[in-house]
């Protein structure tokens, strides 16, 4: 079985400051990893994904994440946030042998203040 | 434009009533999914379908039912047996080919039990 832990339920940050949203996972099999963003009362949009290859992946809106297999982590980072980045961010994993099943973390609300 | 539509956006239900949430996609995707989102709990899989006239239970199927009579449609019925149906419901779809299939999400339906 797989599980995803997002320890920070809310992360407040000032505009133009850097931010890191943490994600750790547990799995007995290899997984693919994802970050999704959700704006209020909307669906989820894929920010970035790690399938294989380089452990540093770049996504949309200036976000990037680094896969660390030894620490089973996939933290999301942005060097300078904007007010428009205020949203809920979800980390998710799927086993490589059954990619229909997305397992989500509980989400981290990023609150960007002026 | 291709995408996923969910209707209605907001739905109110009296206790003891069944309600049906609509999900339609014009992406020609084979697979469709229903998730439930509660505050602080991320998304949980209710049902999924990989082919017409076939579907499987997810992690929290009790109190819900689905049908897949057409490739583009996957309605979800929340029955009176669902003890706590107030939540945000998200529909998703994906292709089934290769080793990874990205799930695309609809805008969601917010269900409130009065």
mmCIF file with all atom_site columns, C-alpha atoms in Angstrom:
data_model
loop_
_atom_site.group_PDB
_atom_site.id
_atom_site.type_symbol
_atom_site.label_atom_id
_atom_site.label_alt_id
_atom_site.label_comp_id
_atom_site.label_asym_id
_atom_site.label_entity_id
_atom_site.label_seq_id
_atom_site.pdbx_PDB_ins_code
_atom_site.Cartn_x
_atom_site.Cartn_y
_atom_site.Cartn_z
_atom_site.occupancy
_atom_site.B_iso_or_equiv
_atom_site.pdbx_formal_charge
_atom_site.auth_seq_id
_atom_site.auth_comp_id
_atom_site.auth_asym_id
_atom_site.auth_atom_id
_atom_site.pdbx_PDB_model_num
ATOM 1   C CA . UNK A 1 1   ? 0.000   0.000  0.000   1.00 0.00 ? 1   UNK A CA 1
ATOM 2   C CA . UNK A 1 2   ? 1.046   3.584  -0.533  1.00 0.00 ? 2   UNK A CA 1
ATOM 3   C CA . UNK A 1 3   ? 0.599   6.680  1.574   1.00 0.00 ? 3   UNK A CA 1
ATOM 4   C CA . UNK A 1 4   ? 1.482   10.344 1.174   1.00 0.00 ? 4   UNK A CA 1
ATOM 5   C CA . UNK A 1 5   ? 2.212   12.778 3.979   1.00 0.00 ? 5   UNK A CA 1
ATOM 6   C CA . UNK A 1 6   ? 2.061   16.534 3.676   1.00 0.00 ? 6   UNK A CA 1
ATOM 7   C CA . UNK A 1 7   ? 3.020   17.709 7.130   1.00 0.00 ? 7   UNK A CA 1
ATOM 8   C CA . UNK A 1 8   ? 2.181   21.373 6.631   1.00 0.00 ? 8   UNK A CA 1
ATOM 9   C CA . UNK A 1 9   ? -1.534  22.057 6.377   1.00 0.00 ? 9   UNK A CA 1
ATOM 10  C CA . UNK A 1 10  ? -0.905  25.759 5.724   1.00 0.00 ? 10  UNK A CA 1
ATOM 11  C CA . UNK A 1 11  ? 2.167   27.722 4.690   1.00 0.00 ? 11  UNK A CA 1
ATOM 12  C CA . UNK A 1 12  ? 2.006   31.514 4.905   1.00 0.00 ? 12  UNK A CA 1
ATOM 13  C CA . UNK A 1 13  ? 4.636   33.428 2.947   1.00 0.00 ? 13  UNK A CA 1
ATOM 14  C CA . UNK A 1 14  ? 5.214   36.969 1.776   1.00 0.00 ? 14  UNK A CA 1
ATOM 15  C CA . UNK A 1 15  ? 5.075   37.851 -1.905  1.00 0.00 ? 15  UNK A CA 1
ATOM 16  C CA . UNK A 1 16  ? 8.409   37.418 -3.751  1.00 0.00 ? 16  UNK A CA 1
ATOM 17  C CA . UNK A 1 17  ? 9.772   35.146 -1.003  1.00 0.00 ? 17  UNK A CA 1
ATOM 18  C CA . UNK A 1 18  ? 10.841  31.560 -1.740  1.00 0.00 ? 18  UNK A CA 1
ATOM 19  C CA . UNK A 1 19  ? 8.671   28.664 -0.635  1.00 0.00 ? 19  UNK A CA 1
ATOM 20  C CA . UNK A 1 20  ? 9.009   24.927 -0.131  1.00 0.00 ? 20  UNK A CA 1
ATOM 21  C CA . UNK A 1 21  ? 6.041   22.601 0.317   1.00 0.00 ? 21  UNK A CA 1
ATOM 22  C CA . UNK A 1 22  ? 7.014   19.255 1.766   1.00 0.00 ? 22  UNK A CA 1
ATOM 23  C CA . UNK A 1 23  ? 5.850   15.833 0.639   1.00 0.00 ? 23  UNK A CA 1
ATOM 24  C CA . UNK A 1 24  ? 6.949   12.431 1.894   1.00 0.00 ? 24  UNK A CA 1
ATOM 25  C CA . UNK A 1 25  ? 5.615   9.125  0.707   1.00 0.00 ? 25  UNK A CA 1
ATOM 26  C CA . UNK A 1 26  ? 5.662   5.478  1.700   1.00 0.00 ? 26  UNK A CA 1
ATOM 27  C CA . UNK A 1 27  ? 5.518   2.621  -0.780  1.00 0.00 ? 27  UNK A CA 1
ATOM 28  C CA . UNK A 1 28  ? 6.826   -0.937 -1.115  1.00 0.00 ? 28  UNK A CA 1
ATOM 29  C CA . UNK A 1 29  ? 6.901   -0.609 -4.926  1.00 0.00 ? 29  UNK A CA 1
ATOM 30  C CA . UNK A 1 30  ? 8.184   2.006  -7.326  1.00 0.00 ? 30  UNK A CA 1
ATOM 31  C CA . UNK A 1 31  ? 5.908   4.972  -7.827  1.00 0.00 ? 31  UNK A CA 1
ATOM 32  C CA . UNK A 1 32  ? 5.374   7.943  -10.058 1.00 0.00 ? 32  UNK A CA 1
ATOM 33  C CA . UNK A 1 33  ? 5.007   11.270 -8.213  1.00 0.00 ? 33  UNK A CA 1
ATOM 34  C CA . UNK A 1 34  ? 2.917   14.349 -8.883  1.00 0.00 ? 34  UNK A CA 1
ATOM 35  C CA . UNK A 1 35  ? 2.056   17.789 -7.620  1.00 0.00 ? 35  UNK A CA 1
ATOM 36  C CA . UNK A 1 36  ? -1.371  19.260 -8.338  1.00 0.00 ? 36  UNK A CA 1
ATOM 37  C CA . UNK A 1 37  ? -2.716  22.739 -7.657  1.00 0.00 ? 37  UNK A CA 1
ATOM 38  C CA . UNK A 1 38  ? -6.327  23.578 -6.813  1.00 0.00 ? 38  UNK A CA 1
ATOM 39  C CA . UNK A 1 39  ? -7.720  27.096 -6.828  1.00 0.00 ? 39  UNK A CA 1
ATOM 40  C CA . UNK A 1 40  ? -10.861 27.732 -4.724  1.00 0.00 ? 40  UNK A CA 1
ATOM 41  C CA . UNK A 1 41  ? -13.901 25.763 -5.878  1.00 0.00 ? 41  UNK A CA 1
ATOM 42  C CA . UNK A 1 42  ? -12.102 24.429 -8.919  1.00 0.00 ? 42  UNK A CA 1
ATOM 43  C CA . UNK A 1 43  ? -10.719 21.124 -10.096 1.00 0.00 ? 43  UNK A CA 1
ATOM 44  C CA . UNK A 1 44  ? -7.104  20.018 -9.909  1.00 0.00 ? 44  UNK A CA 1
ATOM 45  C CA . UNK A 1 45  ? -4.433  21.032 -12.389 1.00 0.00 ? 45  UNK A CA 1
ATOM 46  C CA . UNK A 1 46  ? -1.198  19.123 -12.829 1.00 0.00 ? 46  UNK A CA 1
ATOM 47  C CA . UNK A 1 47  ? 1.840   21.229 -11.868 1.00 0.00 ? 47  UNK A CA 1
ATOM 48  C CA . UNK A 1 48  ? 4.559   18.677 -12.536 1.00 0.00 ? 48  UNK A CA 1
ATOM 49  C CA . UNK A 1 49  ? 5.346   14.990 -12.462 1.00 0.00 ? 49  UNK A CA 1
ATOM 50  C CA . UNK A 1 50  ? 8.275   12.646 -11.930 1.00 0.00 ? 50  UNK A CA 1
ATOM 51  C CA . UNK A 1 51  ? 8.215   9.448  -13.969 1.00 0.00 ? 51  UNK A CA 1
ATOM 52  C CA . UNK A 1 52  ? 11.916  8.650  -14.413 1.00 0.00 ? 52  UNK A CA 1
ATOM 53  C CA . UNK A 1 53  ? 15.243  10.237 -15.284 1.00 0.00 ? 53  UNK A CA 1
ATOM 54  C CA . UNK A 1 54  ? 16.454  13.498 -13.788 1.00 0.00 ? 54  UNK A CA 1
ATOM 55  C CA . UNK A 1 55  ? 15.365  13.869 -10.194 1.00 0.00 ? 55  UNK A CA 1
ATOM 56  C CA . UNK A 1 56  ? 14.809  17.612 -10.602 1.00 0.00 ? 56  UNK A CA 1
ATOM 57  C CA . UNK A 1 57  ? 11.622  18.283 -12.508 1.00 0.00 ? 57  UNK A CA 1
ATOM 58  C CA . UNK A 1 58  ? 10.285  21.605 -13.651 1.00 0.00 ? 58  UNK A CA 1
ATOM 59  C CA . UNK A 1 59  ? 6.631   22.390 -13.989 1.00 0.00 ? 59  UNK A CA 1
ATOM 60  C CA . UNK A 1 60  ? 4.289   25.184 -14.856 1.00 0.00 ? 60  UNK A CA 1
ATOM 61  C CA . UNK A 1 61  ? 4.165   28.603 -13.192 1.00 0.00 ? 61  UNK A CA 1
ATOM 62  C CA . UNK A 1 62  ? 7.845   28.468 -12.196 1.00 0.00 ? 62  UNK A CA 1
ATOM 63  C CA . UNK A 1 63  ? 7.514   25.531 -9.796  1.00 0.00 ? 63  UNK A CA 1
ATOM 64  C CA . UNK A 1 64  ? 10.008  22.700 -9.514  1.00 0.00 ? 64  UNK A CA 1
ATOM 65  C CA . UNK A 1 65  ? 10.353  19.600 -7.389  1.00 0.00 ? 65  UNK A CA 1
ATOM 66  C CA . UNK A 1 66  ? 13.130  17.209 -6.507  1.00 0.00 ? 66  UNK A CA 1
ATOM 67  C CA . UNK A 1 67  ? 12.696  13.480 -6.092  1.00 0.00 ? 67  UNK A CA 1
ATOM 68  C CA . UNK A 1 68  ? 14.831  12.026 -3.307  1.00 0.00 ? 68  UNK A CA 1
ATOM 69  C CA . UNK A 1 69  ? 14.509  8.263  -3.270  1.00 0.00 ? 69  UNK A CA 1
ATOM 70  C CA . UNK A 1 70  ? 16.567  7.691  -0.131  1.00 0.00 ? 70  UNK A CA 1
ATOM 71  C CA . UNK A 1 71  ? 14.432  10.118 1.855   1.00 0.00 ? 71  UNK A CA 1
ATOM 72  C CA . UNK A 1 72  ? 11.219  9.174  -0.003  1.00 0.00 ? 72  UNK A CA 1
ATOM 73  C CA . UNK A 1 73  ? 10.493  12.834 -0.528  1.00 0.00 ? 73  UNK A CA 1
ATOM 74  C CA . UNK A 1 74  ? 9.241   15.002 -3.365  1.00 0.00 ? 74  UNK A CA 1
ATOM 75  C CA . UNK A 1 75  ? 9.302   18.589 -2.113  1.00 0.00 ? 75  UNK A CA 1
ATOM 76  C CA . UNK A 1 76  ? 7.880   21.413 -4.211  1.00 0.00 ? 76  UNK A CA 1
ATOM 77  C CA . UNK A 1 77  ? 9.730   24.706 -4.494  1.00 0.00 ? 77  UNK A CA 1
ATOM 78  C CA . UNK A 1 78  ? 9.388   28.125 -6.043  1.00 0.00 ? 78  UNK A CA 1
ATOM 79  C CA . UNK A 1 79  ? 12.101  30.808 -5.744  1.00 0.00 ? 79  UNK A CA 1
ATOM 80  C CA . UNK A 1 80  ? 9.694   33.759 -5.721  1.00 0.00 ? 80  UNK A CA 1
ATOM 81  C CA . UNK A 1 81  ? 5.960   33.481 -5.147  1.00 0.00 ? 81  UNK A CA 1
ATOM 82  C CA . UNK A 1 82  ? 3.157   35.724 -6.355  1.00 0.00 ? 82  UNK A CA 1
ATOM 83  C CA . UNK A 1 83  ? -0.208  36.527 -4.845  1.00 0.00 ? 83  UNK A CA 1
ATOM 84  C CA . UNK A 1 84  ? -1.744  34.419 -7.614  1.00 0.00 ? 84  UNK A CA 1
ATOM 85  C CA . UNK A 1 85  ? 0.025   31.319 -6.249  1.00 0.00 ? 85  UNK A CA 1
ATOM 86  C CA . UNK A 1 86  ? -2.372  31.284 -3.308  1.00 0.00 ? 86  UNK A CA 1
ATOM 87  C CA . UNK A 1 87  ? -4.063  27.886 -3.625  1.00 0.00 ? 87  UNK A CA 1
ATOM 88  C CA . UNK A 1 88  ? -4.177  24.347 -2.258  1.00 0.00 ? 88  UNK A CA 1
ATOM 89  C CA . UNK A 1 89  ? -1.350  22.063 -3.347  1.00 0.00 ? 89  UNK A CA 1
ATOM 90  C CA . UNK A 1 90  ? -1.613  18.289 -3.383  1.00 0.00 ? 90  UNK A CA 1
ATOM 91  C CA . UNK A 1 91  ? 1.152   15.742 -3.630  1.00 0.00 ? 91  UNK A CA 1
ATOM 92  C CA . UNK A 1 92  ? 0.149   12.367 -5.105  1.00 0.00 ? 92  UNK A CA 1
ATOM 93  C CA . UNK A 1 93  ? 1.720   9.045  -6.031  1.00 0.00 ? 93  UNK A CA 1
ATOM 94  C CA . UNK A 1 94  ? 0.713   6.120  -8.183  1.00 0.00 ? 94  UNK A CA 1
ATOM 95  C CA . UNK A 1 95  ? 2.281   2.652  -8.334  1.00 0.00 ? 95  UNK A CA 1
ATOM 96  C CA . UNK A 1 96  ? 4.049   2.119  -11.633 1.00 0.00 ? 96  UNK A CA 1
ATOM 97  C CA . UNK A 1 97  ? 2.169   -1.129 -12.218 1.00 0.00 ? 97  UNK A CA 1
ATOM 98  C CA . UNK A 1 98  ? -1.309  0.306  -11.682 1.00 0.00 ? 98  UNK A CA 1
ATOM 99  C CA . UNK A 1 99  ? -1.315  3.925  -12.741 1.00 0.00 ? 99  UNK A CA 1
ATOM 100 C CA . UNK A 1 100 ? -5.064  4.307  -12.466 1.00 0.00 ? 100 UNK A CA 1
ATOM 101 C CA . UNK A 1 101 ? -4.796  4.638  -8.699  1.00 0.00 ? 101 UNK A CA 1
ATOM 102 C CA . UNK A 1 102 ? -3.737  8.074  -7.499  1.00 0.00 ? 102 UNK A CA 1
ATOM 103 C CA . UNK A 1 103 ? -3.044  8.341  -3.763  1.00 0.00 ? 103 UNK A CA 1
ATOM 104 C CA . UNK A 1 104 ? -3.225  11.912 -2.498  1.00 0.00 ? 104 UNK A CA 1
ATOM 105 C CA . UNK A 1 105 ? -1.778  13.701 0.478   1.00 0.00 ? 105 UNK A CA 1
ATOM 106 C CA . UNK A 1 106 ? -4.043  15.852 2.622   1.00 0.00 ? 106 UNK A CA 1
ATOM 107 C CA . UNK A 1 107 ? -2.961  19.055 0.910   1.00 0.00 ? 107 UNK A CA 1
ATOM 108 C CA . UNK A 1 108 ? -1.065  22.210 1.853   1.00 0.00 ? 108 UNK A CA 1
ATOM 109 C CA . UNK A 1 109 ? -2.683  25.591 1.609   1.00 0.00 ? 109 UNK A CA 1
ATOM 110 C CA . UNK A 1 110 ? -0.209  28.182 0.359   1.00 0.00 ? 110 UNK A CA 1
ATOM 111 C CA . UNK A 1 111 ? -1.192  31.663 1.488   1.00 0.00 ? 111 UNK A CA 1
ATOM 112 C CA . UNK A 1 112 ? 0.801   34.444 -0.171  1.00 0.00 ? 112 UNK A CA 1
ATOM 113 C CA . UNK A 1 113 ? 0.616   37.794 1.574   1.00 0.00 ? 113 UNK A CA 1
ATOM 114 C CA . UNK A 1 114 ? 1.476   41.209 0.049   1.00 0.00 ? 114 UNK A CA 1
ATOM 115 C CA . UNK B 2 1   ? -12.350 22.883 -26.570 1.00 0.00 ? 1   UNK B CA 1
ATOM 116 C CA . UNK B 2 2   ? -11.805 19.425 -25.137 1.00 0.00 ? 2   UNK B CA 1
ATOM 117 C CA . UNK B 2 3   ? -12.403 18.921 -21.463 1.00 0.00 ? 3   UNK B CA 1
ATOM 118 C CA . UNK B 2 4   ? -14.480 17.560 -18.631 1.00 0.00 ? 4   UNK B CA 1
ATOM 119 C CA . UNK B 2 5   ? -17.749 19.104 -17.533 1.00 0.00 ? 5   UNK B CA 1
ATOM 120 C CA . UNK B 2 6   ? -19.508 18.466 -14.254 1.00 0.00 ? 6   UNK B CA 1
ATOM 121 C CA . UNK B 2 7   ? -22.994 19.564 -13.375 1.00 0.00 ? 7   UNK B CA 1
ATOM 122 C CA . UNK B 2 8   ? -24.425 21.042 -11.365 1.00 0.00 ? 8   UNK B CA 1
ATOM 123 C CA . UNK B 2 9   ? -21.722 23.170 -9.733  1.00 0.00 ? 9   UNK B CA 1
ATOM 124 C CA . UNK B 2 10  ? -23.704 23.306 -6.471  1.00 0.00 ? 10  UNK B CA 1
ATOM 125 C CA . UNK B 2 11  ? -26.258 20.767 -5.307  1.00 0.00 ? 11  UNK B CA 1
ATOM 126 C CA . UNK B 2 12  ? -28.423 20.687 -2.220  1.00 0.00 ? 12  UNK B CA 1
ATOM 127 C CA . UNK B 2 13  ? -30.059 17.525 -0.991  1.00 0.00 ? 13  UNK B CA 1
ATOM 128 C CA . UNK B 2 14  ? -32.448 16.711 1.761   1.00 0.00 ? 14  UNK B CA 1
ATOM 129 C CA . UNK B 2 15  ? -31.663 13.768 3.973   1.00 0.00 ? 15  UNK B CA 1
ATOM 130 C CA . UNK B 2 16  ? -33.021 10.526 2.571   1.00 0.00 ? 16  UNK B CA 1
ATOM 131 C CA . UNK B 2 17  ? -32.868 11.627 -1.062  1.00 0.00 ? 17  UNK B CA 1
ATOM 132 C CA . UNK B 2 18  ? -30.759 10.162 -3.831  1.00 0.00 ? 18  UNK B CA 1
ATOM 133 C CA . UNK B 2 19  ? -28.998 12.638 -6.100  1.00 0.00 ? 19  UNK B CA 1
ATOM 134 C CA . UNK B 2 20  ? -27.057 12.153 -9.325  1.00 0.00 ? 20  UNK B CA 1
ATOM 135 C CA . UNK B 2 21  ? -23.956 14.100 -10.290 1.00 0.00 ? 21  UNK B CA 1
ATOM 136 C CA . UNK B 2 22  ? -23.145 14.403 -13.960 1.00 0.00 ? 22  UNK B CA 1
ATOM 137 C CA . UNK B 2 23  ? -19.706 14.001 -15.546 1.00 0.00 ? 23  UNK B CA 1
ATOM 138 C CA . UNK B 2 24  ? -19.074 14.266 -19.272 1.00 0.00 ? 24  UNK B CA 1
ATOM 139 C CA . UNK B 2 25  ? -15.787 14.279 -21.182 1.00 0.00 ? 25  UNK B CA 1
ATOM 140 C CA . UNK B 2 26  ? -15.013 14.925 -24.839 1.00 0.00 ? 26  UNK B CA 1
ATOM 141 C CA . UNK B 2 27  ? -11.347 13.965 -24.647 1.00 0.00 ? 27  UNK B CA 1
ATOM 142 C CA . UNK B 2 28  ? -12.006 10.456 -26.003 1.00 0.00 ? 28  UNK B CA 1
ATOM 143 C CA . UNK B 2 29  ? -10.518 9.046  -22.813 1.00 0.00 ? 29  UNK B CA 1
ATOM 144 C CA . UNK B 2 30  ? -11.089 5.415  -21.946 1.00 0.00 ? 30  UNK B CA 1
ATOM 145 C CA . UNK B 2 31  ? -10.995 5.697  -18.165 1.00 0.00 ? 31  UNK B CA 1
ATOM 146 C CA . UNK B 2 32  ? -13.074 7.842  -15.839 1.00 0.00 ? 32  UNK B CA 1
ATOM 147 C CA . UNK B 2 33  ? -12.924 8.340  -12.080 1.00 0.00 ? 33  UNK B CA 1
ATOM 148 C CA . UNK B 2 34  ? -14.890 9.835  -9.203  1.00 0.00 ? 34  UNK B CA 1
ATOM 149 C CA . UNK B 2 35  ? -13.184 11.328 -6.158  1.00 0.00 ? 35  UNK B CA 1
ATOM 150 C CA . UNK B 2 36  ? -14.518 12.787 -2.965  1.00 0.00 ? 36  UNK B CA 1
ATOM 151 C CA . UNK B 2 37  ? -12.724 15.725 -1.331  1.00 0.00 ? 37  UNK B CA 1
ATOM 152 C CA . UNK B 2 38  ? -13.160 16.673 2.307   1.00 0.00 ? 38  UNK B CA 1
ATOM 153 C CA . UNK B 2 39  ? -11.286 19.484 4.082   1.00 0.00 ? 39  UNK B CA 1
ATOM 154 C CA . UNK B 2 40  ? -7.925  18.304 5.366   1.00 0.00 ? 40  UNK B CA 1
ATOM 155 C CA . UNK B 2 41  ? -8.249  14.831 3.835   1.00 0.00 ? 41  UNK B CA 1
ATOM 156 C CA . UNK B 2 42  ? -7.156  15.177 0.262   1.00 0.00 ? 42  UNK B CA 1
ATOM 157 C CA . UNK B 2 43  ? -8.998  13.227 -2.429  1.00 0.00 ? 43  UNK B CA 1
ATOM 158 C CA . UNK B 2 44  ? -10.311 9.695  -2.055  1.00 0.00 ? 44  UNK B CA 1
ATOM 159 C CA . UNK B 2 45  ? -11.331 7.408  -4.904  1.00 0.00 ? 45  UNK B CA 1
ATOM 160 C CA . UNK B 2 46  ? -15.000 6.378  -4.987  1.00 0.00 ? 46  UNK B CA 1
ATOM 161 C CA . UNK B 2 47  ? -15.319 4.463  -8.274  1.00 0.00 ? 47  UNK B CA 1
ATOM 162 C CA . UNK B 2 48  ? -13.443 4.146  -11.529 1.00 0.00 ? 48  UNK B CA 1
ATOM 163 C CA . UNK B 2 49  ? -14.199 2.727  -14.952 1.00 0.00 ? 49  UNK B CA 1
ATOM 164 C CA . UNK B 2 50  ? -11.720 1.689  -17.626 1.00 0.00 ? 50  UNK B CA 1
ATOM 165 C CA . UNK B 2 51  ? -14.229 0.582  -20.247 1.00 0.00 ? 51  UNK B CA 1
ATOM 166 C CA . UNK B 2 52  ? -17.888 1.016  -21.090 1.00 0.00 ? 52  UNK B CA 1
ATOM 167 C CA . UNK B 2 53  ? -20.265 -1.147 -19.042 1.00 0.00 ? 53  UNK B CA 1
ATOM 168 C CA . UNK B 2 54  ? -17.579 -1.964 -16.490 1.00 0.00 ? 54  UNK B CA 1
ATOM 169 C CA . UNK B 2 55  ? -16.506 -0.218 -13.278 1.00 0.00 ? 55  UNK B CA 1
ATOM 170 C CA . UNK B 2 56  ? -14.711 -0.996 -10.029 1.00 0.00 ? 56  UNK B CA 1
ATOM 171 C CA . UNK B 2 57  ? -15.046 0.194  -6.469  1.00 0.00 ? 57  UNK B CA 1
ATOM 172 C CA . UNK B 2 58  ? -12.463 2.518  -5.057  1.00 0.00 ? 58  UNK B CA 1
ATOM 173 C CA . UNK B 2 59  ? -11.607 3.077  -1.425  1.00 0.00 ? 59  UNK B CA 1
ATOM 174 C CA . UNK B 2 60  ? -14.917 4.603  -0.298  1.00 0.00 ? 60  UNK B CA 1
ATOM 175 C CA . UNK B 2 61  ? -17.652 3.163  -2.557  1.00 0.00 ? 61  UNK B CA 1
ATOM 176 C CA . UNK B 2 62  ? -20.253 2.499  0.161   1.00 0.00 ? 62  UNK B CA 1
ATOM 177 C CA . UNK B 2 63  ? -23.362 4.626  -0.352  1.00 0.00 ? 63  UNK B CA 1
ATOM 178 C CA . UNK B 2 64  ? -22.511 5.473  -3.954  1.00 0.00 ? 64  UNK B CA 1
ATOM 179 C CA . UNK B 2 65  ? -23.376 3.956  -7.325  1.00 0.00 ? 65  UNK B CA 1
ATOM 180 C CA . UNK B 2 66  ? -22.220 4.609  -10.897 1.00 0.00 ? 66  UNK B CA 1
ATOM 181 C CA . UNK B 2 67  ? -22.964 3.590  -14.461 1.00 0.00 ? 67  UNK B CA 1
ATOM 182 C CA . UNK B 2 68  ? -20.919 3.711  -17.658 1.00 0.00 ? 68  UNK B CA 1
ATOM 183 C CA . UNK B 2 69  ? -23.278 3.279  -20.570 1.00 0.00 ? 69  UNK B CA 1
ATOM 184 C CA . UNK B 2 70  ? -21.353 5.630  -22.840 1.00 0.00 ? 70  UNK B CA 1
ATOM 185 C CA . UNK B 2 71  ? -17.639 6.272  -23.155 1.00 0.00 ? 71  UNK B CA 1
ATOM 186 C CA . UNK B 2 72  ? -18.031 9.990  -22.557 1.00 0.00 ? 72  UNK B CA 1
ATOM 187 C CA . UNK B 2 73  ? -20.343 9.834  -19.533 1.00 0.00 ? 73  UNK B CA 1
ATOM 188 C CA . UNK B 2 74  ? -19.862 8.553  -15.962 1.00 0.00 ? 74  UNK B CA 1
ATOM 189 C CA . UNK B 2 75  ? -22.664 9.713  -13.620 1.00 0.00 ? 75  UNK B CA 1
ATOM 190 C CA . UNK B 2 76  ? -22.390 9.256  -9.877  1.00 0.00 ? 76  UNK B CA 1
ATOM 191 C CA . UNK B 2 77  ? -25.438 8.661  -7.668  1.00 0.00 ? 77  UNK B CA 1
ATOM 192 C CA . UNK B 2 78  ? -25.158 9.540  -4.006  1.00 0.00 ? 78  UNK B CA 1
ATOM 193 C CA . UNK B 2 79  ? -27.714 7.356  -2.282  1.00 0.00 ? 79  UNK B CA 1
ATOM 194 C CA . UNK B 2 80  ? -29.501 7.826  1.010   1.00 0.00 ? 80  UNK B CA 1
ATOM 195 C CA . UNK B 2 81  ? -27.228 5.113  2.397   1.00 0.00 ? 81  UNK B CA 1
ATOM 196 C CA . UNK B 2 82  ? -24.277 7.504  2.302   1.00 0.00 ? 82  UNK B CA 1
ATOM 197 C CA . UNK B 2 83  ? -24.194 8.745  5.868   1.00 0.00 ? 83  UNK B CA 1
ATOM 198 C CA . UNK B 2 84  ? -22.167 11.900 5.381   1.00 0.00 ? 84  UNK B CA 1
ATOM 199 C CA . UNK B 2 85  ? -22.454 13.005 1.751   1.00 0.00 ? 85  UNK B CA 1
ATOM 200 C CA . UNK B 2 86  ? -21.629 16.683 2.172   1.00 0.00 ? 86  UNK B CA 1
ATOM 201 C CA . UNK B 2 87  ? -18.377 17.117 0.229   1.00 0.00 ? 87  UNK B CA 1
ATOM 202 C CA . UNK B 2 88  ? -16.780 18.342 -2.984  1.00 0.00 ? 88  UNK B CA 1
ATOM 203 C CA . UNK B 2 89  ? -16.929 15.728 -5.750  1.00 0.00 ? 89  UNK B CA 1
ATOM 204 C CA . UNK B 2 90  ? -14.410 15.631 -8.570  1.00 0.00 ? 90  UNK B CA 1
ATOM 205 C CA . UNK B 2 91  ? -14.574 13.645 -11.773 1.00 0.00 ? 91  UNK B CA 1
ATOM 206 C CA . UNK B 2 92  ? -11.457 12.799 -13.783 1.00 0.00 ? 92  UNK B CA 1
ATOM 207 C CA . UNK B 2 93  ? -10.558 10.957 -16.960 1.00 0.00 ? 93  UNK B CA 1
ATOM 208 C CA . UNK B 2 94  ? -7.471  9.493  -18.593 1.00 0.00 ? 94  UNK B CA 1
ATOM 209 C CA . UNK B 2 95  ? -6.268  7.481  -21.519 1.00 0.00 ? 95  UNK B CA 1
ATOM 210 C CA . UNK B 2 96  ? -5.224  3.853  -20.992 1.00 0.00 ? 96  UNK B CA 1
ATOM 211 C CA . UNK B 2 97  ? -2.088  3.290  -22.990 1.00 0.00 ? 97  UNK B CA 1
ATOM 212 C CA . UNK B 2 98  ? 1.573   2.996  -22.271 1.00 0.00 ? 98  UNK B CA 1
ATOM 213 C CA . UNK B 2 99  ? 2.992   3.055  -18.782 1.00 0.00 ? 99  UNK B CA 1
ATOM 214 C CA . UNK B 2 100 ? 1.528   6.287  -17.468 1.00 0.00 ? 100 UNK B CA 1
ATOM 215 C CA . UNK B 2 101 ? -1.779  7.999  -18.028 1.00 0.00 ? 101 UNK B CA 1
ATOM 216 C CA . UNK B 2 102 ? -2.321  11.517 -16.748 1.00 0.00 ? 102 UNK B CA 1
ATOM 217 C CA . UNK B 2 103 ? -5.655  12.139 -15.081 1.00 0.00 ? 103 UNK B CA 1
ATOM 218 C CA . UNK B 2 104 ? -7.474  15.329 -16.087 1.00 0.00 ? 104 UNK B CA 1
ATOM 219 C CA . UNK B 2 105 ? -9.971  16.768 -13.620 1.00 0.00 ? 105 UNK B CA 1
ATOM 220 C CA . UNK B 2 106 ? -13.313 18.457 -14.009 1.00 0.00 ? 106 UNK B CA 1
ATOM 221 C CA . UNK B 2 107 ? -14.324 21.609 -12.079 1.00 0.00 ? 107 UNK B CA 1
ATOM 222 C CA . UNK B 2 108 ? -16.215 19.712 -9.379  1.00 0.00 ? 108 UNK B CA 1
ATOM 223 C CA . UNK B 2 109 ? -19.664 19.620 -7.784  1.00 0.00 ? 109 UNK B CA 1
ATOM 224 C CA . UNK B 2 110 ? -20.223 20.786 -4.226  1.00 0.00 ? 110 UNK B CA 1
ATOM 225 C CA . UNK B 2 111 ? -22.935 18.728 -2.551  1.00 0.00 ? 111 UNK B CA 1
ATOM 226 C CA . UNK B 2 112 ? -24.572 19.940 0.647   1.00 0.00 ? 112 UNK B CA 1
ATOM 227 C CA . UNK B 2 113 ? -27.074 17.945 2.661   1.00 0.00 ? 113 UNK B CA 1
ATOM 228 C CA . UNK B 2 114 ? -29.659 20.130 4.361   1.00 0.00 ? 114 UNK B CA 1
#
